[in-house]
mmCIF file of C-alpha atoms in Angstrom:
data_model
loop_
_atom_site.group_PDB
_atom_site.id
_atom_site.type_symbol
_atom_site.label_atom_id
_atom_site.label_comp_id
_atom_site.label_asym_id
_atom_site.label_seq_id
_atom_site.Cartn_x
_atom_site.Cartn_y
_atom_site.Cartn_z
ATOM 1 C CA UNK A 191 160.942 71.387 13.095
ATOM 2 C CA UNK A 192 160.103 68.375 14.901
ATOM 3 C CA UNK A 193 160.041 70.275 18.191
ATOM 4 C CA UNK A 194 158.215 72.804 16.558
ATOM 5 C CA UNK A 195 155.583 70.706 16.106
ATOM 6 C CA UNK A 196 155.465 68.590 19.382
ATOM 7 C CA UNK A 197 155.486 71.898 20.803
ATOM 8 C CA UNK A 198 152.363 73.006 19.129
ATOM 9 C CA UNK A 199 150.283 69.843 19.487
ATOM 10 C CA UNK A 200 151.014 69.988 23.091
ATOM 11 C CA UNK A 201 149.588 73.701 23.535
ATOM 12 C CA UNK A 202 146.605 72.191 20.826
ATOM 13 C CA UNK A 203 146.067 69.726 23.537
ATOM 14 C CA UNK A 204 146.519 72.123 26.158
ATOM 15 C CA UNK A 205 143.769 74.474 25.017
ATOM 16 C CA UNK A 206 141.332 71.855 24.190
ATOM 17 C CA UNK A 207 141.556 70.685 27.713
ATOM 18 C CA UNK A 208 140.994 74.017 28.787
ATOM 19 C CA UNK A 209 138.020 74.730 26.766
ATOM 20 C CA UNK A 210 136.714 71.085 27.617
ATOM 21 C CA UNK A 211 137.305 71.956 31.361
ATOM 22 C CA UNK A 212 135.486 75.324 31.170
ATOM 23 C CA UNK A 213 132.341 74.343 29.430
ATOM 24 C CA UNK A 214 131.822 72.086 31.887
ATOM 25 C CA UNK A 215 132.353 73.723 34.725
ATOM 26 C CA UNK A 216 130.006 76.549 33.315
ATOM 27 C CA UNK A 217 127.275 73.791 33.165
ATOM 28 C CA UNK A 218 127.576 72.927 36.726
ATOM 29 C CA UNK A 219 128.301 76.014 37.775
ATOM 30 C CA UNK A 220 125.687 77.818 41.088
ATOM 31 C CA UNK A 221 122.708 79.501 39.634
ATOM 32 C CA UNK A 222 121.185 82.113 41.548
ATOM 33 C CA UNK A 223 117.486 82.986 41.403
ATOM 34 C CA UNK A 224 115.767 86.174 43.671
ATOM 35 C CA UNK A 225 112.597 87.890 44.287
ATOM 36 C CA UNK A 226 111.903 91.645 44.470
ATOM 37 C CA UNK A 227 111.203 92.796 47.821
ATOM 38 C CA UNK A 228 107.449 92.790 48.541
ATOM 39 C CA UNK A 229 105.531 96.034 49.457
ATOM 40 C CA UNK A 230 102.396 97.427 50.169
ATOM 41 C CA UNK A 231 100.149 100.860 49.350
ATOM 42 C CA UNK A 232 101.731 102.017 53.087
ATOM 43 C CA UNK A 233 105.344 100.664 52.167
ATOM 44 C CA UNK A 234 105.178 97.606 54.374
ATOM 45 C CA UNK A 235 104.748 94.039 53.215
ATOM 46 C CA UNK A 236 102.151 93.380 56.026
ATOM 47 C CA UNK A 237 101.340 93.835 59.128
ATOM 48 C CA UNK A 238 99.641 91.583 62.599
ATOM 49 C CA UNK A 239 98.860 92.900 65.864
ATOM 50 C CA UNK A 240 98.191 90.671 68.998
ATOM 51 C CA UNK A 241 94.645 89.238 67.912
ATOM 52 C CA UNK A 242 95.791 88.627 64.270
ATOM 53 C CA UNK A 243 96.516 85.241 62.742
ATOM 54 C CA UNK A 244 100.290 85.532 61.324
ATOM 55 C CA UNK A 245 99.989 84.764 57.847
ATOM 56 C CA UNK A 246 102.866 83.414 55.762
ATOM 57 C CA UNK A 247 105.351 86.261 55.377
ATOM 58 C CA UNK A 248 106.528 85.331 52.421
ATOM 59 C CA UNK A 249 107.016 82.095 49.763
ATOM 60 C CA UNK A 250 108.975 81.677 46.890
ATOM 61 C CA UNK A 251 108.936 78.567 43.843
ATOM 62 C CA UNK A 252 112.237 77.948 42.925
ATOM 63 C CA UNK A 253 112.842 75.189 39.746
ATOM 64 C CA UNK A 254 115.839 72.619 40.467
ATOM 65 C CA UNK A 255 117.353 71.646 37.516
ATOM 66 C CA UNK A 256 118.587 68.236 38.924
ATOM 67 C CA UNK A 257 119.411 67.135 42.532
ATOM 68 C CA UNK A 258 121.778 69.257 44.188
ATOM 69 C CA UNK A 259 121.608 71.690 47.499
ATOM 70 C CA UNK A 260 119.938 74.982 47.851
ATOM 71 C CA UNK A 261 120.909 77.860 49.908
ATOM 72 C CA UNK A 262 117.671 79.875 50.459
ATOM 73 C CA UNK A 263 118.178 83.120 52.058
ATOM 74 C CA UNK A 264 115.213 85.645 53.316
ATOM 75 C CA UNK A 265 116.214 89.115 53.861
ATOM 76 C CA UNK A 266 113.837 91.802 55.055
ATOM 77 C CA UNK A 267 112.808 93.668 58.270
ATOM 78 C CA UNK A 268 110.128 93.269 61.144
ATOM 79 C CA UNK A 269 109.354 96.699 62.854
ATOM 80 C CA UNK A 270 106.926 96.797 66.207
ATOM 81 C CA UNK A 271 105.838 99.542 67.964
ATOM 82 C CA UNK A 272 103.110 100.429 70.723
ATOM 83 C CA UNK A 273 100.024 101.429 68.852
ATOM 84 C CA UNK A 274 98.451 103.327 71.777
ATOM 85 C CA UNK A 275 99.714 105.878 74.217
ATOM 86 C CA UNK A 276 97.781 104.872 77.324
ATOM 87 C CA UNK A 277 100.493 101.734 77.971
ATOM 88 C CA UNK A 278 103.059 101.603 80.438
ATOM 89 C CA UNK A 279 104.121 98.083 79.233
ATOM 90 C CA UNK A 280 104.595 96.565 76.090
ATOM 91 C CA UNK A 281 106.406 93.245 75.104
ATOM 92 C CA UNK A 282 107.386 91.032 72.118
ATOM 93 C CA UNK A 283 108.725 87.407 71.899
ATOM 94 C CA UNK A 284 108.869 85.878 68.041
ATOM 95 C CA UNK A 285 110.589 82.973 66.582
ATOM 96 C CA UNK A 286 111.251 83.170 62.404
ATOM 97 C CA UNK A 287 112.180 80.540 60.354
ATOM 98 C CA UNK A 288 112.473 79.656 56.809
ATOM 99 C CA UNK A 289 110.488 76.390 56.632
ATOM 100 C CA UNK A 290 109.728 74.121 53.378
ATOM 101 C CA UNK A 291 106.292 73.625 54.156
ATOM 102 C CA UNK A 292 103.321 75.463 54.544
ATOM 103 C CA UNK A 293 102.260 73.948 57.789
ATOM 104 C CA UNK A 294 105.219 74.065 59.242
ATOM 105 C CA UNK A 295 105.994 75.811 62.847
ATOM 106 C CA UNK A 296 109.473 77.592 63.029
ATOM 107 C CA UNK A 297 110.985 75.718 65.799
ATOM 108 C CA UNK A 298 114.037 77.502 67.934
ATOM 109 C CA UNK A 299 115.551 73.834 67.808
ATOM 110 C CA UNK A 300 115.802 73.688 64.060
ATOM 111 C CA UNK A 301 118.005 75.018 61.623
ATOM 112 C CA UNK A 302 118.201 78.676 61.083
ATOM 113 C CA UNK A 303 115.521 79.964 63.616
ATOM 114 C CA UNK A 304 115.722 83.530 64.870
ATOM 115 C CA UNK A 305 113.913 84.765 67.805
ATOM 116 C CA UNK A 306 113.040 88.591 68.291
ATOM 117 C CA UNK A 307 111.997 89.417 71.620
ATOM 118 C CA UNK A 308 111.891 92.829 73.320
ATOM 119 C CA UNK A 309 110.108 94.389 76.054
ATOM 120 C CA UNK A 310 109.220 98.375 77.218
ATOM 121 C CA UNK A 311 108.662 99.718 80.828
ATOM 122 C CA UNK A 312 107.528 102.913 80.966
ATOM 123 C CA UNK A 313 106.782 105.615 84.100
ATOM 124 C CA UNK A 314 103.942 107.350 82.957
ATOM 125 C CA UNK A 315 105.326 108.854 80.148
ATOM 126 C CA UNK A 316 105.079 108.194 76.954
ATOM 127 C CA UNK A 317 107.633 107.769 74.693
ATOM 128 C CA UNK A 318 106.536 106.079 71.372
ATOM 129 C CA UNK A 319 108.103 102.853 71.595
ATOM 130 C CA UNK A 320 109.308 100.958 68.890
ATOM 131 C CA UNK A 321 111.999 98.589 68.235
ATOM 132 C CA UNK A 322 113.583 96.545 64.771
ATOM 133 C CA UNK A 323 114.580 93.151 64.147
ATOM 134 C CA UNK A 324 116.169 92.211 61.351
ATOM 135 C CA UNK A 325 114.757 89.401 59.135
ATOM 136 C CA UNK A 326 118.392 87.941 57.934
ATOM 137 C CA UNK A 327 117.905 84.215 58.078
ATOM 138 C CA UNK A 328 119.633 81.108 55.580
ATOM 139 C CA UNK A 329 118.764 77.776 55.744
ATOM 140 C CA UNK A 330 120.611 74.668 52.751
ATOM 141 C CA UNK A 331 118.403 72.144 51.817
ATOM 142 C CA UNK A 332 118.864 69.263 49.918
ATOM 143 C CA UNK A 333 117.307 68.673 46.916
ATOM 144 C CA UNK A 334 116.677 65.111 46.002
ATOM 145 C CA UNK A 335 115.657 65.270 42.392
ATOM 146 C CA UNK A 336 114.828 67.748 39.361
ATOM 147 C CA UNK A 337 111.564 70.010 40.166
ATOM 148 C CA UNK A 338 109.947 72.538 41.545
ATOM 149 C CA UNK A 339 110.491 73.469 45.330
ATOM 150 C CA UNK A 340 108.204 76.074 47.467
ATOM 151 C CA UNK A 341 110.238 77.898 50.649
ATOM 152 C CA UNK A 342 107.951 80.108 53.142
ATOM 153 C CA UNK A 343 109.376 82.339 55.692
ATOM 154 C CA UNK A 344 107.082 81.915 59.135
ATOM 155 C CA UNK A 345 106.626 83.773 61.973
ATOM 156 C CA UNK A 346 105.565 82.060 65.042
ATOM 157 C CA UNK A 347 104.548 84.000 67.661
ATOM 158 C CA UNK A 348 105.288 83.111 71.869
ATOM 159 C CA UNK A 349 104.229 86.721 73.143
ATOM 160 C CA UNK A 350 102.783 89.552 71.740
ATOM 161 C CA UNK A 351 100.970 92.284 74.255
ATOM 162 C CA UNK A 352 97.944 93.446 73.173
ATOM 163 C CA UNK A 353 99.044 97.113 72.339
ATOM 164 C CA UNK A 354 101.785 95.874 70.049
ATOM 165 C CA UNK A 355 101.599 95.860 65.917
ATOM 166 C CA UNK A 356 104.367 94.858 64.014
ATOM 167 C CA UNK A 357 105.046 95.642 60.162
ATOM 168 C CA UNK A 358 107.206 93.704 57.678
ATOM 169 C CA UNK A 359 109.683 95.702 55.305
ATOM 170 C CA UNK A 360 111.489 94.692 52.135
ATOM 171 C CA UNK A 361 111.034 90.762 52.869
ATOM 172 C CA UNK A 362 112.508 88.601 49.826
ATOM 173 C CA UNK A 363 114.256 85.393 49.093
ATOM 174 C CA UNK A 364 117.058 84.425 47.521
ATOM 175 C CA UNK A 365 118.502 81.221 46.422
ATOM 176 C CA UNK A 366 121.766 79.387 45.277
ATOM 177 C CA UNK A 367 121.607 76.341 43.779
ATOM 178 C CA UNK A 368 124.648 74.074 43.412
#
């Protein structure tokens, strides 16, 4: 009987550590907090041609619970095309860049910047040009303290021919907080 009952105060203790352990690990456990994808009467998010000002693609607010690190991710896709048929050259050069300020500049030399650059010759003929870049971009910040943190996802632009518009598909953030 005695063994009986060491026996069963050891699985006692056994399960209370594991239920102890669980909860929490639950508590601490990554939260994940997303968007829906953006769109527009046309389907698109936005759009900018050569002589626009690139607004802010897209921000999101995201509430820390307590200090920890964030994994934002942006997902979506950037479409440009010629908008006239009288061109026999076309180019694009971008830089994206999930930044944590509005003012910010994405910056090739920093952390998760993306450049989308493309370029079309053409004899004469044309051909409808267009080309797609995908969005995909993740950047981990640190967060020092409980409170509430605003992401944007820039576009910074290096070259963009006068005959080019671009469009912005699906965009949306995502983030995991540990």
């Amino acid at each position: 009987m005695s063994t009986l009952t060491r026996l069963s105060s050891g699985l006692a203790l056994l399960c209370g550590s594991l239920v102890w352990a669980l909860s929490s690990f639950s508590a601490d456990a990554a939260s994940i907090t997303t968007q829906p994808r953006c769109t527009g009467p046309s389907g698109y998010c936005l759009s900018f041609g050569s002589a626009d000002t690139i607004p802010v693609i897209r921000s999101f607010n995201f509430t820390a619970p307590k200090a920890g690190t964030a994994q934002v991710t942006f997902h979506g896709s950037l479409y440009c095309g010629i908008s006239t048929n009288t061109t026999t050259f076309a180019r694009i050069d971008l830089v994206s860049q999930i930044v944590d300020r509005k003012n910010a500049v994405p910056d090739l030399s920093k952390a998760g910047s993306l450049r989308h650059a493309a370029g079309y010759t053409s004899n004469n003929t044309f051909h409808g040009w267009s080309t797609s870049f995908s969005l995909a971009s993740t950047r981990v910040f640190t967060i020092s303290a409980a409170g509430t943190q605003r992401y944007y996802f820039k576009i910074e632009r290096l070259l963009q021919d006068a005959n080019v518009t671009c469009y912005v598909y699906n965009a949306t953030f995502t983030i995991v907080f540990i």
